[in-house]
mmCIF file with all atom_site columns, C-alpha atoms and ligand atoms in Angstrom:
data_model
loop_
_atom_site.group_PDB
_atom_site.id
_atom_site.type_symbol
_atom_site.label_atom_id
_atom_site.label_alt_id
_atom_site.label_comp_id
_atom_site.label_asym_id
_atom_site.label_entity_id
_atom_site.label_seq_id
_atom_site.pdbx_PDB_ins_code
_atom_site.Cartn_x
_atom_site.Cartn_y
_atom_site.Cartn_z
_atom_site.occupancy
_atom_site.B_iso_or_equiv
_atom_site.pdbx_formal_charge
_atom_site.auth_seq_id
_atom_site.auth_comp_id
_atom_site.auth_asym_id
_atom_site.auth_atom_id
_atom_site.pdbx_PDB_model_num
ATOM   1   C  CA  . UNK A 1 1   ? 61.743 -89.995  -25.063 1.00 0.00 ? 1   UNK A CA  1
ATOM   2   C  CA  . UNK A 1 2   ? 62.645 -93.529  -26.059 1.00 0.00 ? 2   UNK A CA  1
ATOM   3   C  CA  . UNK A 1 3   ? 61.506 -96.134  -23.550 1.00 0.00 ? 3   UNK A CA  1
ATOM   4   C  CA  . UNK A 1 4   ? 63.151 -99.509  -23.040 1.00 0.00 ? 4   UNK A CA  1
ATOM   5   C  CA  . UNK A 1 5   ? 61.020 -102.404 -24.261 1.00 0.00 ? 5   UNK A CA  1
ATOM   6   C  CA  . UNK A 1 6   ? 59.614 -104.589 -21.495 1.00 0.00 ? 6   UNK A CA  1
ATOM   7   C  CA  . UNK A 1 7   ? 60.613 -108.223 -21.980 1.00 0.00 ? 7   UNK A CA  1
ATOM   8   C  CA  . UNK A 1 8   ? 58.683 -111.447 -21.549 1.00 0.00 ? 8   UNK A CA  1
ATOM   9   C  CA  . UNK A 1 9   ? 58.478 -112.365 -17.873 1.00 0.00 ? 9   UNK A CA  1
ATOM   10  C  CA  . UNK A 1 10  ? 57.238 -108.944 -16.773 1.00 0.00 ? 10  UNK A CA  1
ATOM   11  C  CA  . UNK A 1 11  ? 53.623 -109.372 -15.556 1.00 0.00 ? 11  UNK A CA  1
ATOM   12  C  CA  . UNK A 1 12  ? 52.482 -106.180 -17.340 1.00 0.00 ? 12  UNK A CA  1
ATOM   13  C  CA  . UNK A 1 13  ? 52.695 -108.116 -20.627 1.00 0.00 ? 13  UNK A CA  1
ATOM   14  C  CA  . UNK A 1 14  ? 50.193 -110.680 -19.399 1.00 0.00 ? 14  UNK A CA  1
ATOM   15  C  CA  . UNK A 1 15  ? 47.754 -108.237 -17.825 1.00 0.00 ? 15  UNK A CA  1
ATOM   16  C  CA  . UNK A 1 16  ? 44.608 -106.978 -19.553 1.00 0.00 ? 16  UNK A CA  1
ATOM   17  C  CA  . UNK A 1 17  ? 45.291 -103.285 -20.219 1.00 0.00 ? 17  UNK A CA  1
ATOM   18  C  CA  . UNK A 1 18  ? 42.921 -100.527 -19.119 1.00 0.00 ? 18  UNK A CA  1
ATOM   19  C  CA  . UNK A 1 19  ? 40.496 -98.682  -21.381 1.00 0.00 ? 19  UNK A CA  1
ATOM   20  C  CA  . UNK A 1 20  ? 41.621 -95.166  -22.293 1.00 0.00 ? 20  UNK A CA  1
ATOM   21  C  CA  . UNK A 1 21  ? 39.389 -92.228  -21.343 1.00 0.00 ? 21  UNK A CA  1
ATOM   22  C  CA  . UNK A 1 22  ? 40.190 -88.504  -21.230 1.00 0.00 ? 22  UNK A CA  1
ATOM   23  C  CA  . UNK A 1 23  ? 41.185 -87.882  -24.827 1.00 0.00 ? 23  UNK A CA  1
ATOM   24  C  CA  . UNK A 1 24  ? 41.881 -84.208  -24.237 1.00 0.00 ? 24  UNK A CA  1
ATOM   25  C  CA  . UNK A 1 25  ? 44.821 -84.916  -21.938 1.00 0.00 ? 25  UNK A CA  1
ATOM   26  C  CA  . UNK A 1 26  ? 48.113 -83.801  -23.499 1.00 0.00 ? 26  UNK A CA  1
ATOM   27  C  CA  . UNK A 1 27  ? 49.781 -86.760  -21.789 1.00 0.00 ? 27  UNK A CA  1
ATOM   28  C  CA  . UNK A 1 28  ? 47.983 -89.094  -24.209 1.00 0.00 ? 28  UNK A CA  1
ATOM   29  C  CA  . UNK A 1 29  ? 49.560 -87.373  -27.228 1.00 0.00 ? 29  UNK A CA  1
ATOM   30  C  CA  . UNK A 1 30  ? 52.981 -87.449  -25.600 1.00 0.00 ? 30  UNK A CA  1
ATOM   31  C  CA  . UNK A 1 31  ? 52.606 -91.131  -24.785 1.00 0.00 ? 31  UNK A CA  1
ATOM   32  C  CA  . UNK A 1 32  ? 51.642 -92.001  -28.373 1.00 0.00 ? 32  UNK A CA  1
ATOM   33  C  CA  . UNK A 1 33  ? 54.559 -89.977  -29.767 1.00 0.00 ? 33  UNK A CA  1
ATOM   34  C  CA  . UNK A 1 34  ? 56.956 -91.740  -27.384 1.00 0.00 ? 34  UNK A CA  1
ATOM   35  C  CA  . UNK A 1 35  ? 55.516 -95.098  -28.404 1.00 0.00 ? 35  UNK A CA  1
ATOM   36  C  CA  . UNK A 1 36  ? 56.330 -94.354  -32.054 1.00 0.00 ? 36  UNK A CA  1
ATOM   37  C  CA  . UNK A 1 37  ? 59.858 -93.236  -31.104 1.00 0.00 ? 37  UNK A CA  1
ATOM   38  C  CA  . UNK A 1 38  ? 60.413 -96.350  -28.997 1.00 0.00 ? 38  UNK A CA  1
ATOM   39  C  CA  . UNK A 1 39  ? 59.039 -98.622  -31.737 1.00 0.00 ? 39  UNK A CA  1
ATOM   40  C  CA  . UNK A 1 40  ? 61.274 -97.094  -34.433 1.00 0.00 ? 40  UNK A CA  1
ATOM   41  C  CA  . UNK A 1 41  ? 64.318 -97.279  -32.150 1.00 0.00 ? 41  UNK A CA  1
ATOM   42  C  CA  . UNK A 1 42  ? 63.622 -100.976 -31.593 1.00 0.00 ? 42  UNK A CA  1
ATOM   43  C  CA  . UNK A 1 43  ? 62.965 -101.493 -35.332 1.00 0.00 ? 43  UNK A CA  1
ATOM   44  C  CA  . UNK A 1 44  ? 59.476 -102.848 -34.843 1.00 0.00 ? 44  UNK A CA  1
ATOM   45  C  CA  . UNK A 1 45  ? 56.366 -102.460 -36.977 1.00 0.00 ? 45  UNK A CA  1
ATOM   46  C  CA  . UNK A 1 46  ? 53.992 -102.442 -34.015 1.00 0.00 ? 46  UNK A CA  1
ATOM   47  C  CA  . UNK A 1 47  ? 54.083 -101.625 -30.331 1.00 0.00 ? 47  UNK A CA  1
ATOM   48  C  CA  . UNK A 1 48  ? 51.512 -101.865 -27.563 1.00 0.00 ? 48  UNK A CA  1
ATOM   49  C  CA  . UNK A 1 49  ? 51.633 -99.583  -24.515 1.00 0.00 ? 49  UNK A CA  1
ATOM   50  C  CA  . UNK A 1 50  ? 52.219 -102.483 -22.043 1.00 0.00 ? 50  UNK A CA  1
ATOM   51  C  CA  . UNK A 1 51  ? 55.504 -103.073 -23.889 1.00 0.00 ? 51  UNK A CA  1
ATOM   52  C  CA  . UNK A 1 52  ? 56.793 -99.830  -22.425 1.00 0.00 ? 52  UNK A CA  1
ATOM   53  C  CA  . UNK A 1 53  ? 55.239 -100.657 -19.071 1.00 0.00 ? 53  UNK A CA  1
ATOM   54  C  CA  . UNK A 1 54  ? 52.014 -98.666  -19.523 1.00 0.00 ? 54  UNK A CA  1
ATOM   55  C  CA  . UNK A 1 55  ? 48.942 -100.829 -18.997 1.00 0.00 ? 55  UNK A CA  1
ATOM   56  C  CA  . UNK A 1 56  ? 46.609 -98.888  -21.307 1.00 0.00 ? 56  UNK A CA  1
ATOM   57  C  CA  . UNK A 1 57  ? 44.739 -99.959  -24.423 1.00 0.00 ? 57  UNK A CA  1
ATOM   58  C  CA  . UNK A 1 58  ? 46.889 -98.128  -26.962 1.00 0.00 ? 58  UNK A CA  1
ATOM   59  C  CA  . UNK A 1 59  ? 48.900 -99.482  -29.847 1.00 0.00 ? 59  UNK A CA  1
ATOM   60  C  CA  . UNK A 1 60  ? 50.886 -97.930  -32.668 1.00 0.00 ? 60  UNK A CA  1
ATOM   61  C  CA  . UNK A 1 61  ? 51.619 -99.609  -35.993 1.00 0.00 ? 61  UNK A CA  1
ATOM   62  C  CA  . UNK A 1 62  ? 53.738 -98.644  -38.982 1.00 0.00 ? 62  UNK A CA  1
ATOM   63  C  CA  . UNK A 1 63  ? 54.354 -101.424 -41.481 1.00 0.00 ? 63  UNK A CA  1
ATOM   64  C  CA  . UNK A 1 64  ? 56.529 -99.044  -43.555 1.00 0.00 ? 64  UNK A CA  1
ATOM   65  C  CA  . UNK A 1 65  ? 59.157 -98.932  -40.759 1.00 0.00 ? 65  UNK A CA  1
ATOM   66  C  CA  . UNK A 1 66  ? 58.980 -95.146  -40.611 1.00 0.00 ? 66  UNK A CA  1
ATOM   67  C  CA  . UNK A 1 67  ? 59.400 -94.746  -44.386 1.00 0.00 ? 67  UNK A CA  1
ATOM   68  C  CA  . UNK A 1 68  ? 55.892 -93.463  -45.049 1.00 0.00 ? 68  UNK A CA  1
ATOM   69  C  CA  . UNK A 1 69  ? 54.201 -91.119  -42.522 1.00 0.00 ? 69  UNK A CA  1
ATOM   70  C  CA  . UNK A 1 70  ? 50.814 -91.988  -44.068 1.00 0.00 ? 70  UNK A CA  1
ATOM   71  C  CA  . UNK A 1 71  ? 51.177 -95.513  -42.746 1.00 0.00 ? 71  UNK A CA  1
ATOM   72  C  CA  . UNK A 1 72  ? 51.396 -94.452  -39.098 1.00 0.00 ? 72  UNK A CA  1
ATOM   73  C  CA  . UNK A 1 73  ? 48.385 -95.945  -37.321 1.00 0.00 ? 73  UNK A CA  1
ATOM   74  C  CA  . UNK A 1 74  ? 47.235 -95.221  -33.781 1.00 0.00 ? 74  UNK A CA  1
ATOM   75  C  CA  . UNK A 1 75  ? 44.650 -97.564  -32.319 1.00 0.00 ? 75  UNK A CA  1
ATOM   76  C  CA  . UNK A 1 76  ? 43.115 -96.657  -28.983 1.00 0.00 ? 76  UNK A CA  1
ATOM   77  C  CA  . UNK A 1 77  ? 40.759 -99.143  -27.291 1.00 0.00 ? 77  UNK A CA  1
ATOM   78  C  CA  . UNK A 1 78  ? 40.863 -101.369 -30.388 1.00 0.00 ? 78  UNK A CA  1
ATOM   79  C  CA  . UNK A 1 79  ? 38.874 -104.515 -30.957 1.00 0.00 ? 79  UNK A CA  1
ATOM   80  C  CA  . UNK A 1 80  ? 38.901 -106.888 -33.886 1.00 0.00 ? 80  UNK A CA  1
ATOM   81  C  CA  . UNK A 1 81  ? 35.354 -106.963 -35.223 1.00 0.00 ? 81  UNK A CA  1
ATOM   82  C  CA  . UNK A 1 82  ? 35.848 -109.137 -38.300 1.00 0.00 ? 82  UNK A CA  1
ATOM   83  C  CA  . UNK A 1 83  ? 38.315 -111.831 -39.373 1.00 0.00 ? 83  UNK A CA  1
ATOM   84  C  CA  . UNK A 1 84  ? 38.442 -113.508 -42.787 1.00 0.00 ? 84  UNK A CA  1
ATOM   85  C  CA  . UNK A 1 85  ? 40.618 -116.239 -44.239 1.00 0.00 ? 85  UNK A CA  1
ATOM   86  C  CA  . UNK A 1 86  ? 43.907 -117.442 -42.805 1.00 0.00 ? 86  UNK A CA  1
ATOM   87  C  CA  . UNK A 1 87  ? 47.602 -116.744 -43.298 1.00 0.00 ? 87  UNK A CA  1
ATOM   88  C  CA  . UNK A 1 88  ? 50.552 -118.568 -41.814 1.00 0.00 ? 88  UNK A CA  1
ATOM   89  C  CA  . UNK A 1 89  ? 53.854 -116.779 -41.511 1.00 0.00 ? 89  UNK A CA  1
ATOM   90  C  CA  . UNK A 1 90  ? 56.774 -115.921 -39.293 1.00 0.00 ? 90  UNK A CA  1
ATOM   91  C  CA  . UNK A 1 91  ? 55.977 -113.665 -36.380 1.00 0.00 ? 91  UNK A CA  1
ATOM   92  C  CA  . UNK A 1 92  ? 58.127 -112.066 -33.740 1.00 0.00 ? 92  UNK A CA  1
ATOM   93  C  CA  . UNK A 1 93  ? 57.685 -109.616 -30.887 1.00 0.00 ? 93  UNK A CA  1
ATOM   94  C  CA  . UNK A 1 94  ? 59.931 -106.900 -29.472 1.00 0.00 ? 94  UNK A CA  1
ATOM   95  C  CA  . UNK A 1 95  ? 59.253 -108.336 -26.011 1.00 0.00 ? 95  UNK A CA  1
ATOM   96  C  CA  . UNK A 1 96  ? 60.685 -111.699 -27.094 1.00 0.00 ? 96  UNK A CA  1
ATOM   97  C  CA  . UNK A 1 97  ? 63.836 -110.653 -28.954 1.00 0.00 ? 97  UNK A CA  1
ATOM   98  C  CA  . UNK A 1 98  ? 65.663 -113.379 -30.844 1.00 0.00 ? 98  UNK A CA  1
ATOM   99  C  CA  . UNK A 1 99  ? 62.634 -115.606 -31.329 1.00 0.00 ? 99  UNK A CA  1
ATOM   100 C  CA  . UNK A 1 100 ? 60.407 -116.020 -34.369 1.00 0.00 ? 100 UNK A CA  1
ATOM   101 C  CA  . UNK A 1 101 ? 57.750 -118.645 -34.982 1.00 0.00 ? 101 UNK A CA  1
ATOM   102 C  CA  . UNK A 1 102 ? 55.184 -119.574 -37.598 1.00 0.00 ? 102 UNK A CA  1
ATOM   103 C  CA  . UNK A 1 103 ? 51.811 -118.243 -36.492 1.00 0.00 ? 103 UNK A CA  1
ATOM   104 C  CA  . UNK A 1 104 ? 48.462 -118.675 -38.203 1.00 0.00 ? 104 UNK A CA  1
ATOM   105 C  CA  . UNK A 1 105 ? 46.257 -115.582 -38.194 1.00 0.00 ? 105 UNK A CA  1
ATOM   106 C  CA  . UNK A 1 106 ? 43.282 -114.266 -40.127 1.00 0.00 ? 106 UNK A CA  1
ATOM   107 C  CA  . UNK A 1 107 ? 44.365 -112.988 -43.557 1.00 0.00 ? 107 UNK A CA  1
ATOM   108 C  CA  . UNK A 1 108 ? 42.052 -110.000 -43.347 1.00 0.00 ? 108 UNK A CA  1
ATOM   109 C  CA  . UNK A 1 109 ? 41.039 -108.276 -40.140 1.00 0.00 ? 109 UNK A CA  1
ATOM   110 C  CA  . UNK A 1 110 ? 38.838 -105.288 -39.403 1.00 0.00 ? 110 UNK A CA  1
ATOM   111 C  CA  . UNK A 1 111 ? 39.560 -103.303 -36.295 1.00 0.00 ? 111 UNK A CA  1
ATOM   112 C  CA  . UNK A 1 112 ? 37.287 -100.796 -34.567 1.00 0.00 ? 112 UNK A CA  1
ATOM   113 C  CA  . UNK A 1 113 ? 39.194 -98.263  -32.492 1.00 0.00 ? 113 UNK A CA  1
ATOM   114 C  CA  . UNK A 1 114 ? 39.358 -94.648  -31.384 1.00 0.00 ? 114 UNK A CA  1
ATOM   115 C  CA  . UNK A 1 115 ? 41.828 -92.100  -32.691 1.00 0.00 ? 115 UNK A CA  1
ATOM   116 C  CA  . UNK A 1 116 ? 43.653 -89.486  -30.612 1.00 0.00 ? 116 UNK A CA  1
ATOM   117 C  CA  . UNK A 1 117 ? 40.547 -87.277  -30.686 1.00 0.00 ? 117 UNK A CA  1
ATOM   118 C  CA  . UNK A 1 118 ? 38.428 -90.107  -29.317 1.00 0.00 ? 118 UNK A CA  1
ATOM   119 C  CA  . UNK A 1 119 ? 36.594 -90.571  -32.620 1.00 0.00 ? 119 UNK A CA  1
ATOM   120 C  CA  . UNK A 1 120 ? 35.577 -94.136  -33.430 1.00 0.00 ? 120 UNK A CA  1
ATOM   121 C  CA  . UNK A 1 121 ? 36.767 -95.516  -36.769 1.00 0.00 ? 121 UNK A CA  1
ATOM   122 C  CA  . UNK A 1 122 ? 37.061 -98.856  -38.501 1.00 0.00 ? 122 UNK A CA  1
ATOM   123 C  CA  . UNK A 1 123 ? 39.930 -100.059 -40.626 1.00 0.00 ? 123 UNK A CA  1
ATOM   124 C  CA  . UNK A 1 124 ? 40.512 -103.272 -42.569 1.00 0.00 ? 124 UNK A CA  1
ATOM   125 C  CA  . UNK A 1 125 ? 43.990 -104.645 -43.120 1.00 0.00 ? 125 UNK A CA  1
ATOM   126 C  CA  . UNK A 1 126 ? 45.366 -107.571 -45.076 1.00 0.00 ? 126 UNK A CA  1
ATOM   127 C  CA  . UNK A 1 127 ? 48.452 -109.724 -44.721 1.00 0.00 ? 127 UNK A CA  1
ATOM   128 C  CA  . UNK A 1 128 ? 51.110 -107.962 -42.576 1.00 0.00 ? 128 UNK A CA  1
ATOM   129 C  CA  . UNK A 1 129 ? 48.751 -105.186 -41.481 1.00 0.00 ? 129 UNK A CA  1
ATOM   130 C  CA  . UNK A 1 130 ? 46.063 -107.724 -40.538 1.00 0.00 ? 130 UNK A CA  1
ATOM   131 C  CA  . UNK A 1 131 ? 48.710 -109.655 -38.604 1.00 0.00 ? 131 UNK A CA  1
ATOM   132 C  CA  . UNK A 1 132 ? 49.760 -106.472 -36.785 1.00 0.00 ? 132 UNK A CA  1
ATOM   133 C  CA  . UNK A 1 133 ? 46.147 -105.637 -35.852 1.00 0.00 ? 133 UNK A CA  1
ATOM   134 C  CA  . UNK A 1 134 ? 45.731 -109.106 -34.337 1.00 0.00 ? 134 UNK A CA  1
ATOM   135 C  CA  . UNK A 1 135 ? 49.144 -109.271 -32.627 1.00 0.00 ? 135 UNK A CA  1
ATOM   136 C  CA  . UNK A 1 136 ? 48.835 -105.796 -31.083 1.00 0.00 ? 136 UNK A CA  1
ATOM   137 C  CA  . UNK A 1 137 ? 45.209 -106.182 -29.993 1.00 0.00 ? 137 UNK A CA  1
ATOM   138 C  CA  . UNK A 1 138 ? 46.223 -109.459 -28.333 1.00 0.00 ? 138 UNK A CA  1
ATOM   139 C  CA  . UNK A 1 139 ? 48.896 -107.553 -26.373 1.00 0.00 ? 139 UNK A CA  1
ATOM   140 C  CA  . UNK A 1 140 ? 46.209 -105.333 -24.860 1.00 0.00 ? 140 UNK A CA  1
ATOM   141 C  CA  . UNK A 1 141 ? 44.432 -108.466 -23.643 1.00 0.00 ? 141 UNK A CA  1
ATOM   142 C  CA  . UNK A 1 142 ? 47.620 -109.797 -22.057 1.00 0.00 ? 142 UNK A CA  1
ATOM   143 C  CA  . UNK A 1 143 ? 48.167 -112.358 -24.824 1.00 0.00 ? 143 UNK A CA  1
ATOM   144 C  CA  . UNK A 1 144 ? 51.546 -112.917 -26.478 1.00 0.00 ? 144 UNK A CA  1
ATOM   145 C  CA  . UNK A 1 145 ? 52.071 -114.543 -29.873 1.00 0.00 ? 145 UNK A CA  1
ATOM   146 C  CA  . UNK A 1 146 ? 53.605 -117.612 -28.228 1.00 0.00 ? 146 UNK A CA  1
ATOM   147 C  CA  . UNK A 1 147 ? 50.073 -118.453 -27.061 1.00 0.00 ? 147 UNK A CA  1
ATOM   148 C  CA  . UNK A 1 148 ? 49.357 -119.227 -30.714 1.00 0.00 ? 148 UNK A CA  1
ATOM   149 C  CA  . UNK A 1 149 ? 52.172 -121.764 -31.202 1.00 0.00 ? 149 UNK A CA  1
ATOM   150 C  CA  . UNK A 1 150 ? 52.253 -125.410 -30.084 1.00 0.00 ? 150 UNK A CA  1
ATOM   151 C  CA  . UNK A 1 151 ? 52.797 -126.228 -26.402 1.00 0.00 ? 151 UNK A CA  1
ATOM   152 C  CA  . UNK A 1 152 ? 56.050 -127.927 -27.408 1.00 0.00 ? 152 UNK A CA  1
ATOM   153 C  CA  . UNK A 1 153 ? 57.431 -124.827 -29.122 1.00 0.00 ? 153 UNK A CA  1
ATOM   154 C  CA  . UNK A 1 154 ? 56.175 -122.553 -26.363 1.00 0.00 ? 154 UNK A CA  1
ATOM   155 C  CA  . UNK A 1 155 ? 57.897 -124.648 -23.684 1.00 0.00 ? 155 UNK A CA  1
ATOM   156 C  CA  . UNK A 1 156 ? 61.121 -124.631 -25.694 1.00 0.00 ? 156 UNK A CA  1
ATOM   157 C  CA  . UNK A 1 157 ? 61.048 -120.840 -25.933 1.00 0.00 ? 157 UNK A CA  1
ATOM   158 C  CA  . UNK A 1 158 ? 60.314 -120.529 -22.201 1.00 0.00 ? 158 UNK A CA  1
ATOM   159 C  CA  . UNK A 1 159 ? 63.214 -122.848 -21.361 1.00 0.00 ? 159 UNK A CA  1
ATOM   160 C  CA  . UNK A 1 160 ? 65.594 -120.834 -23.539 1.00 0.00 ? 160 UNK A CA  1
ATOM   161 C  CA  . UNK A 1 161 ? 64.445 -117.613 -21.898 1.00 0.00 ? 161 UNK A CA  1
ATOM   162 C  CA  . UNK A 1 162 ? 64.967 -119.091 -18.420 1.00 0.00 ? 162 UNK A CA  1
ATOM   163 C  CA  . UNK A 1 163 ? 68.560 -119.856 -19.401 1.00 0.00 ? 163 UNK A CA  1
ATOM   164 C  CA  . UNK A 1 164 ? 69.023 -116.321 -20.715 1.00 0.00 ? 164 UNK A CA  1
ATOM   165 C  CA  . UNK A 1 165 ? 67.619 -114.903 -17.460 1.00 0.00 ? 165 UNK A CA  1
ATOM   166 C  CA  . UNK A 1 166 ? 70.041 -117.085 -15.458 1.00 0.00 ? 166 UNK A CA  1
ATOM   167 C  CA  . UNK A 1 167 ? 72.923 -115.875 -17.604 1.00 0.00 ? 167 UNK A CA  1
ATOM   168 C  CA  . UNK A 1 168 ? 71.823 -112.263 -17.052 1.00 0.00 ? 168 UNK A CA  1
ATOM   169 C  CA  . UNK A 1 169 ? 71.153 -111.828 -20.752 1.00 0.00 ? 169 UNK A CA  1
ATOM   170 C  CA  . UNK A 1 170 ? 67.422 -111.099 -20.590 1.00 0.00 ? 170 UNK A CA  1
ATOM   171 C  CA  . UNK A 1 171 ? 65.556 -107.992 -19.454 1.00 0.00 ? 171 UNK A CA  1
HETATM 172 NI NI1 . NI  B 2 .   ? 54.511 -107.969 -29.755 1.00 0.00 ? 1   NI  B NI1 1
#
């Protein structure tokens, strides 16, 4: 099932998501599969569960856009345990369609997470993958990428979104 993507303005996006327990539940596998489907349908490279309205600490990432099954990553209860260097580049979010901004992130990031079996693993990513780790982990803490841009730019984006909401063209 493909879920609609929750847009900026919905409080679930700015709420700290809940830790996942109960790894044997089939619902968890279904949820992760539906997250991948929803992400591919929206043409994203990462999706966090709150973006489909589920306030749980789960994110899926595929920087190959569905081209390489080996690049499908599921992070459950992730935390960034190491950051190195910096990179500045354009970043967007499925919950803020139509906007992209320059965001500075760590160039290399190591994440510690659980897989679908509940096993703890660590993974280091660079460049786009490192950016995805940081962006998606932020989502689970209720933080959107616009928190990492200047107040001026953030206010401009918020004003534009208010206009879109008024015009019935948002959410
Ligand atoms: Ni996002």
